[in-house]
Amino acid sequence: MDRFLVEGGRKLKGTVKAGGSKNACLPILVASLLTDEPFVLHRVPNLRDVRTTLKILTALGKKVTFQDGTVTITADGALKNTLPYELVKQMRASFWVAGPLLARFREAVIPLPGGCALGARPVDIHLKGFERFGAACQTESGNVILSADKLEPAKITLRFPSVGATQNLMMCAALIPGETVLENVAKEPEIDDVTAVLNKMGAEIFTDDKGRLVIRGQHTLHGTEHTVVADRIESGSYMILSAAVRGDVRVEDCVPEHNSILLECLQEAGVPLEVGPDYVHVKPYDTPLKPTRIKTAPYPGFATDLQPQWMALMALADGAAEIDETIFENRFMAAPELVRMGADIVTEKTLARINGVKELSGAHVMASDLRGGFALLIAGLCAKGTTEIERVYHIDRGYEDPEGKLNALGAKVTRYNPDKDEF
Ligand code: UD1
């Protein structure tokens, strides 16, 4: 398994270009199941989760090519409506195929995704929605079996604005003729990107004046071509990284308004920024980094996907910072690893108290989730000495060529595989 060796203490300066959004790509690729016509997606990052999604589409019977950031999906005979557990266990978002498959076949068998490192992560909101469309949902031998004689549009209030459930239900509703109204939906920018794609495919989807998602579904949907929105989590990660190393990094080709709260928090922490229409320049500073209190929340609140990186930053604040994680019950896995690097962090349930320290020291640490893995990279780049990060595959799920992007800024991050005996 790959590891990173990270040399700490180097000054970082330069430009990072934001890639396409992982969390928009995954549901958009899945939306190709709603049609047999050609489907072309540009600005697709070469990530493990994207490749897993392409494997899923292939397993379901699509023909897929992926070259230079463009994915082309065409029909290759009849589609299947069942998915092997092998693929679902690699990525929870595999479950997003349920909505399109149910809409197309009135029947689908999808392995129930288990919990993950972040907590239990049930799919009850997805299933409740499918039931409201008229489907029967049974769980048998680890599979969710969805079946319906007829699907009907419905008015559904989600008990929580789940990102995945909003996307799954809107994809299903796009192929149910008539008007579906979803209330208490997620408002993440990735939802807007999925909306744009479904509308290009022929659905009619808009947000009404009460913030509800109105979906006018169709009998058939068409193929389309689309360019994915910038990845606000990747962009935000590099902004936090620059602030942590007190670097001079300009994140380009991003959508700053998608990171509004993060930018406010950075400013509150005393990090100087220049914000342009499609870039954020995080400038160097030599004043103390101010501790802040943040609370994660659905968009436009502070993104839970940026919380571990923020924790790494606050590890170096001049005083006591606090994080309240409200989205996932177990999202402080990076904390004990940061503590091994000299951070002073105490977690209790959803709260983390971080007493800033003067410096971190390089250590041998282990990534146990995607964003927590990047938090360790941030800490390693700030630390005195060398940090060795194990289980880099977590980071590869959501960051394209992280060592390439970091080394172009002046970092020294080396990927190696001890099993291959490369040194
Ligand atoms: C998506 C993102 C993930 C991000 C998360 C929250 C993708 C591929 N992943 O995940 O990076 O961290 O949004 O912003 O886009 N829940 C239920 N029942 C359900 C569904 C969700 O209880 O049926 C709970 C989850 O356990 C969690 C919370 O709702 O505690 C948020 O989950 P959700 O918004 O669904 O996250 P994902 O769509 O899985």
Coordinates of C-alpha atoms and ligand atoms in Angstrom, one line a residue:
M1 CA 0.0 0.0 0.0
D2 CA 1.3 3.4 -0.9
R3 CA 2.7 5.8 1.7
F4 CA 3.7 9.4 1.7
L5 CA 6.9 10.8 3.0
V6 CA 6.4 14.5 3.8
E7 CA 9.2 16.9 4.5
G8 CA 7.9 19.6 6.8
G9 CA 8.8 23.2 7.1
R10 CA 9.2 24.1 3.4
K11 CA 7.7 27.4 2.2
L12 CA 4.9 26.8 -0.3
K13 CA 4.3 29.3 -3.1
G14 CA 2.5 29.2 -6.4
T15 CA -0.8 28.2 -8.1
V16 CA -3.0 25.2 -7.7
K17 CA -5.8 24.6 -10.3
A18 CA -9.0 23.2 -8.9
G19 CA -10.2 20.0 -10.4
G20 CA -13.7 18.9 -11.2
S21 CA -15.9 18.1 -8.2
K22 CA -15.7 14.5 -7.0
N23 CA -19.1 14.7 -5.3
A24 CA -20.7 16.2 -8.4
C25 CA -19.1 13.7 -10.7
L26 CA -20.3 10.6 -8.9
P27 CA -24.1 11.3 -9.1
I28 CA -23.7 12.8 -12.6
L29 CA -22.0 9.7 -13.9
V30 CA -24.7 7.6 -12.3
A31 CA -27.4 9.8 -14.1
S32 CA -26.1 8.3 -17.4
L33 CA -28.1 5.2 -16.4
L34 CA -31.3 7.2 -17.1
T35 CA -30.7 7.0 -20.8
D36 CA -29.3 4.8 -23.6
E37 CA -28.1 7.8 -25.5
P38 CA -24.4 8.9 -25.4
F39 CA -23.4 10.8 -22.3
V40 CA -20.2 12.9 -22.2
L41 CA -18.7 14.4 -19.1
H42 CA -15.7 16.8 -19.0
R43 CA -13.4 17.9 -16.2
V44 CA -13.6 14.5 -14.5
P45 CA -10.8 14.1 -12.0
N46 CA -8.9 10.9 -12.1
L47 CA -9.8 9.6 -8.6
R48 CA -10.3 6.2 -7.1
D49 CA -14.0 7.0 -6.4
V50 CA -14.5 8.1 -10.0
R51 CA -12.8 4.9 -11.3
T52 CA -15.0 2.8 -8.9
T53 CA -18.1 4.5 -10.4
L54 CA -16.9 3.8 -13.9
K55 CA -16.5 0.1 -12.9
I56 CA -20.0 0.1 -11.5
L57 CA -21.4 1.6 -14.8
T58 CA -19.5 -1.1 -16.8
A59 CA -20.8 -3.8 -14.4
L60 CA -24.3 -2.6 -15.1
G61 CA -23.7 -2.9 -18.9
K62 CA -22.5 0.6 -20.0
K63 CA -19.5 1.1 -22.3
V64 CA -17.2 3.6 -20.7
T65 CA -14.0 5.4 -21.9
F66 CA -12.0 7.8 -19.7
Q67 CA -9.3 9.9 -21.3
D68 CA -7.8 13.3 -20.6
G69 CA -10.5 14.2 -18.1
T70 CA -13.4 13.2 -20.4
V71 CA -15.7 10.3 -19.7
T72 CA -17.8 9.0 -22.6
I73 CA -20.6 6.6 -21.7
T74 CA -22.6 4.7 -24.3
A75 CA -25.1 1.8 -24.3
D76 CA -23.6 -1.6 -24.8
G77 CA -26.6 -4.0 -24.9
A78 CA -29.2 -4.3 -22.2
L79 CA -28.5 -2.8 -18.8
K80 CA -28.5 -5.0 -15.7
N81 CA -30.4 -3.9 -12.6
T82 CA -28.2 -5.6 -9.9
L83 CA -24.9 -4.6 -8.5
P84 CA -22.2 -6.8 -6.9
Y85 CA -21.4 -6.2 -3.3
E86 CA -17.7 -6.0 -4.2
L87 CA -18.3 -2.6 -5.8
V88 CA -20.7 -1.2 -3.2
K89 CA -18.4 -2.0 -0.4
Q90 CA -15.6 0.2 -2.0
M91 CA -17.8 3.3 -2.0
R92 CA -21.0 4.1 -0.3
A93 CA -22.1 6.4 -3.1
S94 CA -22.6 3.2 -5.2
F95 CA -26.0 3.2 -3.7
W96 CA -26.9 6.2 -5.8
V97 CA -27.6 3.8 -8.7
A98 CA -30.8 2.7 -6.9
G99 CA -32.9 5.7 -8.0
P100 CA -32.0 5.6 -11.8
L101 CA -32.3 1.8 -11.9
L102 CA -35.7 1.8 -10.1
A103 CA -37.0 4.4 -12.4
R104 CA -35.9 2.5 -15.5
F105 CA -36.7 -1.1 -14.6
R106 CA -39.2 -0.8 -11.7
E107 CA -37.0 -3.3 -10.1
A108 CA -33.4 -3.2 -8.7
V109 CA -31.3 -5.2 -6.3
I110 CA -28.6 -3.2 -4.6
P111 CA -26.4 -4.4 -1.8
L112 CA -27.1 -2.4 1.3
P113 CA -24.0 -0.2 2.0
G114 CA -22.7 -0.8 5.5
G115 CA -21.4 1.8 7.9
C116 CA -18.1 3.5 7.2
A117 CA -15.3 5.0 9.2
L118 CA -17.5 8.1 9.7
G119 CA -20.3 6.3 11.4
A120 CA -23.4 4.2 10.7
R121 CA -24.6 6.1 7.6
P122 CA -28.0 4.6 7.0
V123 CA -30.0 5.0 3.7
D124 CA -33.4 5.2 5.3
I125 CA -34.1 8.7 3.7
H126 CA -33.5 7.3 0.3
L127 CA -35.7 4.2 0.9
K128 CA -38.6 6.3 2.4
G129 CA -38.5 8.4 -0.7
F130 CA -38.7 5.4 -3.0
E131 CA -41.6 4.1 -1.0
R132 CA -43.4 7.4 -1.5
F133 CA -42.9 6.9 -5.2
G134 CA -44.8 3.6 -4.8
A135 CA -41.9 1.2 -4.6
A136 CA -41.7 -1.7 -2.1
C137 CA -38.3 -1.8 -0.4
Q138 CA -37.3 -5.1 1.3
T139 CA -34.0 -6.0 2.8
E140 CA -32.9 -9.6 2.2
S141 CA -29.5 -11.2 2.5
G142 CA -27.8 -7.9 2.7
N143 CA -29.5 -6.5 -0.4
V144 CA -32.1 -3.9 -0.8
I145 CA -34.7 -5.2 -3.2
L146 CA -36.8 -2.4 -4.8
S147 CA -39.8 -3.2 -6.9
A148 CA -42.9 -1.3 -8.1
D149 CA -45.7 -2.0 -10.6
K150 CA -46.0 1.7 -11.2
L151 CA -44.1 4.7 -9.9
E152 CA -46.0 7.9 -9.2
P153 CA -44.7 11.4 -8.6
A154 CA -44.9 12.4 -4.9
K155 CA -44.5 15.3 -2.4
I156 CA -41.8 14.2 0.0
T157 CA -40.3 16.0 3.0
L158 CA -36.8 14.6 3.8
R159 CA -36.3 14.2 7.6
F160 CA -32.7 15.6 7.1
P161 CA -31.3 17.3 4.0
S162 CA -29.2 14.4 3.0
V163 CA -27.0 15.1 -0.1
G164 CA -27.1 11.5 -1.4
A165 CA -30.9 11.0 -0.8
T166 CA -31.7 14.3 -2.5
Q167 CA -29.6 13.2 -5.6
N168 CA -31.0 9.7 -5.6
L169 CA -34.6 10.8 -5.4
M170 CA -34.2 13.6 -7.9
M171 CA -32.7 11.2 -10.4
C172 CA -35.5 8.7 -9.9
A173 CA -38.2 11.5 -10.1
A174 CA -36.7 12.8 -13.4
L175 CA -38.0 9.6 -15.0
I176 CA -41.4 9.5 -13.3
P177 CA -43.8 11.5 -15.5
G178 CA -45.5 14.3 -13.5
E179 CA -44.5 16.7 -10.8
T180 CA -42.5 15.6 -7.7
V181 CA -41.8 18.1 -4.9
L182 CA -38.9 17.4 -2.5
E183 CA -38.9 19.5 0.7
N184 CA -36.0 20.0 3.1
V185 CA -33.5 19.0 0.4
A186 CA -29.7 19.5 0.4
K187 CA -28.6 22.7 -1.2
E188 CA -25.0 21.8 -1.9
P189 CA -23.5 23.2 -5.2
E190 CA -23.2 19.6 -6.4
I191 CA -27.0 19.3 -6.3
D192 CA -27.1 22.3 -8.7
D193 CA -24.7 20.5 -11.0
V194 CA -26.9 17.4 -11.0
T195 CA -29.9 19.6 -11.6
A196 CA -28.2 21.2 -14.6
V197 CA -27.4 17.8 -16.1
L198 CA -30.9 16.3 -15.6
N199 CA -32.4 19.5 -17.2
K200 CA -30.1 19.1 -20.2
M201 CA -31.3 15.5 -20.4
G202 CA -34.9 16.8 -20.8
A203 CA -36.2 16.9 -17.2
E204 CA -37.6 20.1 -15.8
I205 CA -36.2 20.8 -12.4
F206 CA -36.1 24.0 -10.4
T207 CA -36.1 25.3 -6.9
D208 CA -39.4 27.1 -6.0
D209 CA -39.7 30.2 -3.8
K210 CA -40.0 28.0 -0.7
G211 CA -36.7 26.3 -1.4
R212 CA -38.4 23.1 -2.5
L213 CA -37.0 21.1 -5.4
V214 CA -39.7 20.7 -8.1
I215 CA -39.0 17.9 -10.5
R216 CA -41.1 17.6 -13.6
G217 CA -40.2 14.0 -14.7
Q218 CA -40.4 12.7 -18.2
H219 CA -41.1 9.4 -20.0
T220 CA -37.6 9.3 -21.5
L221 CA -34.4 11.3 -21.0
H222 CA -31.7 12.1 -23.5
G223 CA -28.0 11.9 -23.6
T224 CA -26.0 15.0 -22.9
E225 CA -22.6 16.7 -22.6
H226 CA -21.5 18.6 -19.5
T227 CA -18.5 20.1 -17.7
V228 CA -18.3 19.4 -14.0
V229 CA -18.3 22.2 -11.5
A230 CA -15.0 23.0 -9.5
D231 CA -14.4 20.9 -6.5
R232 CA -15.0 23.2 -3.5
I233 CA -13.6 20.7 -1.1
E234 CA -10.4 20.2 -2.9
S235 CA -10.1 24.0 -3.4
G236 CA -10.9 24.6 0.3
S237 CA -8.3 22.0 1.3
Y238 CA -5.5 23.8 -0.5
M239 CA -6.7 27.2 0.9
I240 CA -6.5 25.7 4.5
L241 CA -3.1 24.1 3.6
S242 CA -1.7 27.5 2.5
A243 CA -3.0 29.1 5.7
A244 CA -1.4 26.4 7.8
V245 CA 2.0 26.6 6.3
R246 CA 1.8 30.4 6.0
G247 CA 2.4 29.9 2.3
D248 CA 1.5 32.1 -0.7
V249 CA -0.9 29.9 -2.7
R250 CA -3.4 31.0 -5.3
V251 CA -6.2 28.5 -5.9
E252 CA -7.4 29.0 -9.4
D253 CA -10.4 27.9 -11.5
C254 CA -12.5 27.6 -8.3
V255 CA -15.9 29.1 -7.4
P256 CA -15.1 31.2 -4.3
E257 CA -18.7 31.7 -3.4
H258 CA -19.0 27.9 -2.9
N259 CA -16.5 28.4 0.0
S260 CA -18.0 31.5 1.5
I261 CA -18.1 30.3 5.1
L262 CA -14.6 28.9 4.9
L263 CA -13.3 32.2 3.5
E264 CA -15.0 34.0 6.4
C265 CA -13.5 31.6 8.9
L266 CA -10.0 32.1 7.4
Q267 CA -10.4 35.8 7.7
E268 CA -11.6 35.5 11.3
A269 CA -8.5 33.5 12.0
G270 CA -6.4 36.4 10.6
V271 CA -5.4 34.8 7.3
P272 CA -5.1 37.5 4.6
L273 CA -6.9 36.6 1.4
E274 CA -7.5 38.1 -2.0
V275 CA -10.7 36.8 -3.5
G276 CA -11.3 37.1 -7.2
P277 CA -14.1 35.9 -9.5
D278 CA -12.6 32.4 -9.9
Y279 CA -9.6 32.4 -7.6
V280 CA -8.6 32.7 -4.0
H281 CA -5.1 33.9 -3.1
V282 CA -4.1 32.9 0.4
K283 CA -1.3 35.3 1.3
P284 CA 1.5 34.8 3.7
Y285 CA 1.3 36.4 7.2
D286 CA 3.4 36.6 10.3
T287 CA 0.8 37.6 12.9
P288 CA -0.5 34.9 15.3
L289 CA -3.2 32.6 13.9
K290 CA -6.4 33.3 15.8
P291 CA -8.4 30.3 17.2
T292 CA -12.0 30.1 16.0
R293 CA -15.1 28.1 16.9
I294 CA -16.8 26.3 14.0
K295 CA -19.8 24.1 13.7
T296 CA -20.3 21.9 10.7
A297 CA -23.7 22.1 9.0
P298 CA -25.4 21.3 5.7
Y299 CA -24.5 23.8 2.9
P300 CA -24.1 26.8 3.1
G301 CA -22.7 26.0 6.6
F302 CA -19.2 24.9 7.3
A303 CA -18.6 21.7 5.3
T304 CA -18.0 18.6 7.3
D305 CA -15.6 17.6 4.5
L306 CA -13.3 20.5 5.4
Q307 CA -13.5 19.9 9.2
P308 CA -10.4 17.6 9.6
Q309 CA -8.3 20.0 7.5
W310 CA -9.5 22.9 9.7
M311 CA -8.6 20.9 12.8
A312 CA -5.0 20.6 11.4
L313 CA -4.9 24.3 10.9
M314 CA -6.3 25.1 14.4
A315 CA -3.6 22.8 15.9
L316 CA -1.3 25.7 15.3
A317 CA -3.6 28.5 16.5
D318 CA -2.6 31.0 19.2
G319 CA -5.1 29.8 21.8
A320 CA -8.0 27.4 22.2
A321 CA -10.2 26.5 19.2
E322 CA -13.4 24.5 19.1
I323 CA -15.1 22.3 16.5
D324 CA -18.6 21.0 16.8
E325 CA -19.2 18.2 14.2
T326 CA -23.0 17.9 13.6
I327 CA -23.1 15.8 10.4
F328 CA -21.2 12.6 11.2
E329 CA -21.0 11.0 14.7
N330 CA -17.4 9.8 14.2
R331 CA -15.4 12.3 12.2
F332 CA -12.5 13.0 14.5
M333 CA -10.3 10.1 13.4
A334 CA -7.5 12.4 12.4
A335 CA -7.3 13.8 15.9
P336 CA -5.3 11.1 17.6
E337 CA -2.8 11.1 14.7
L338 CA -2.5 14.9 15.0
V339 CA -1.9 14.4 18.7
R340 CA 1.0 12.0 17.8
M341 CA 2.5 14.9 15.9
G342 CA 2.3 17.1 19.0
A343 CA -1.2 18.7 18.7
D344 CA -3.2 19.2 21.8
I345 CA -6.7 18.0 20.9
V346 CA -9.4 16.6 23.2
T347 CA -12.5 15.2 21.7
E348 CA -15.8 14.3 23.4
K349 CA -18.7 13.1 21.3
T350 CA -19.2 15.7 18.7
L351 CA -16.9 18.3 20.2
A352 CA -13.2 18.8 19.7
R353 CA -11.2 21.3 21.8
I354 CA -7.9 22.2 20.2
N355 CA -5.3 24.1 22.2
G356 CA -3.0 25.5 19.7
V357 CA 0.7 24.6 20.0
K358 CA 3.8 26.4 18.7
E359 CA 4.9 23.6 16.4
L360 CA 4.1 20.1 15.3
S361 CA 6.7 17.4 14.8
G362 CA 7.0 14.8 12.1
A363 CA 5.8 11.3 13.0
H364 CA 4.6 8.1 11.5
V365 CA 0.9 8.3 11.2
M366 CA -2.0 6.6 9.5
A367 CA -4.8 8.0 7.3
S368 CA -8.1 6.4 8.2
D369 CA -10.4 8.4 5.9
L370 CA -10.2 10.7 2.9
R371 CA -10.4 14.2 4.4
G372 CA -8.6 13.2 7.6
G373 CA -5.8 11.9 5.4
F374 CA -5.4 15.3 3.8
A375 CA -5.4 16.9 7.3
L376 CA -2.3 14.7 8.0
L377 CA -0.7 16.0 4.9
I378 CA -1.3 19.6 6.0
A379 CA 0.1 18.8 9.5
G380 CA 3.1 17.0 7.9
L381 CA 3.9 20.0 5.7
C382 CA 3.8 22.3 8.8
A383 CA 5.7 19.9 11.1
K384 CA 9.4 19.9 12.0
G385 CA 11.0 16.9 10.4
T386 CA 9.6 14.1 8.2
T387 CA 6.1 12.6 8.4
E388 CA 5.3 9.2 7.0
I389 CA 1.6 8.8 6.2
E390 CA 0.3 5.3 5.7
R391 CA -2.9 4.3 3.8
V392 CA -2.6 7.0 1.2
Y393 CA -5.4 5.2 -0.8
H394 CA -7.8 7.1 1.4
I395 CA -6.4 10.4 0.1
D396 CA -6.4 9.1 -3.5
R397 CA -10.2 8.6 -3.3
G398 CA -10.8 12.3 -3.5
Y399 CA -7.6 14.2 -4.4
E400 CA -6.1 14.0 -7.9
D401 CA -2.3 13.9 -7.9
P402 CA -1.9 15.5 -4.5
E403 CA 1.9 15.0 -4.5
G404 CA 2.2 16.5 -8.0
K405 CA 0.1 19.6 -7.0
L406 CA 2.0 20.0 -3.7
N407 CA 5.5 19.5 -5.1
A408 CA 4.7 22.1 -7.8
L409 CA 4.2 24.6 -4.9
G410 CA 7.7 23.7 -3.5
A411 CA 6.7 20.8 -1.1
K412 CA 8.6 17.6 -0.9
V413 CA 6.1 14.8 -0.8
T414 CA 7.2 11.4 -2.0
R415 CA 4.9 8.5 -2.7
Y416 CA 6.4 5.0 -2.1
N417 CA 5.3 1.5 -1.6
P418 CA 7.3 -0.4 1.0
D419 CA 6.1 -3.7 -0.4
K420 CA 7.6 -2.9 -3.7
D421 CA 11.0 -2.1 -2.2
E422 CA 11.5 1.0 -4.3
F423 CA 14.2 2.5 -2.0
Ligands
UD1_1 C1 -22.2 13.4 0.8 C2 -20.8 13.5 0.4 C3 -19.9 13.5 1.5 C4 -20.2 14.5 2.6 C5 -21.7 14.4 3.0 C6 -22.2 15.5 3.9 C7 -20.9 12.5 -1.8 C8 -20.5 11.4 -2.7 N1 -20.5 12.5 -0.6 O1 -22.3 12.1 1.5 O2 -18.5 13.8 1.0 O3 -19.4 14.4 3.7 O4 -22.5 14.4 1.8 O5 -22.0 16.7 3.3 O6 -21.5 13.5 -2.3 N2 -28.2 10.0 6.7 C9 -29.2 9.3 7.3 N3 -30.1 8.6 6.4 C10 -30.0 8.6 5.1 C11 -28.9 9.4 4.5 C12 -28.1 10.1 5.4 O7 -29.4 9.2 8.5 O8 -30.7 8.0 4.4 C13 -27.3 10.8 7.6 C14 -25.9 10.3 7.5 O9 -25.6 9.1 8.3 C15 -25.1 11.5 7.9 C16 -26.0 12.7 7.4 O10 -27.3 12.1 7.2 O11 -25.0 11.6 9.3 C17 -25.4 13.3 6.2 O12 -25.4 12.3 5.1 P1 -25.6 12.7 3.6 O13 -25.8 14.1 3.4 O14 -26.5 11.7 3.1 O15 -24.1 12.4 3.1 P2 -23.8 11.5 1.8 O16 -24.7 11.9 0.7 O17 -23.6 10.1 2.1

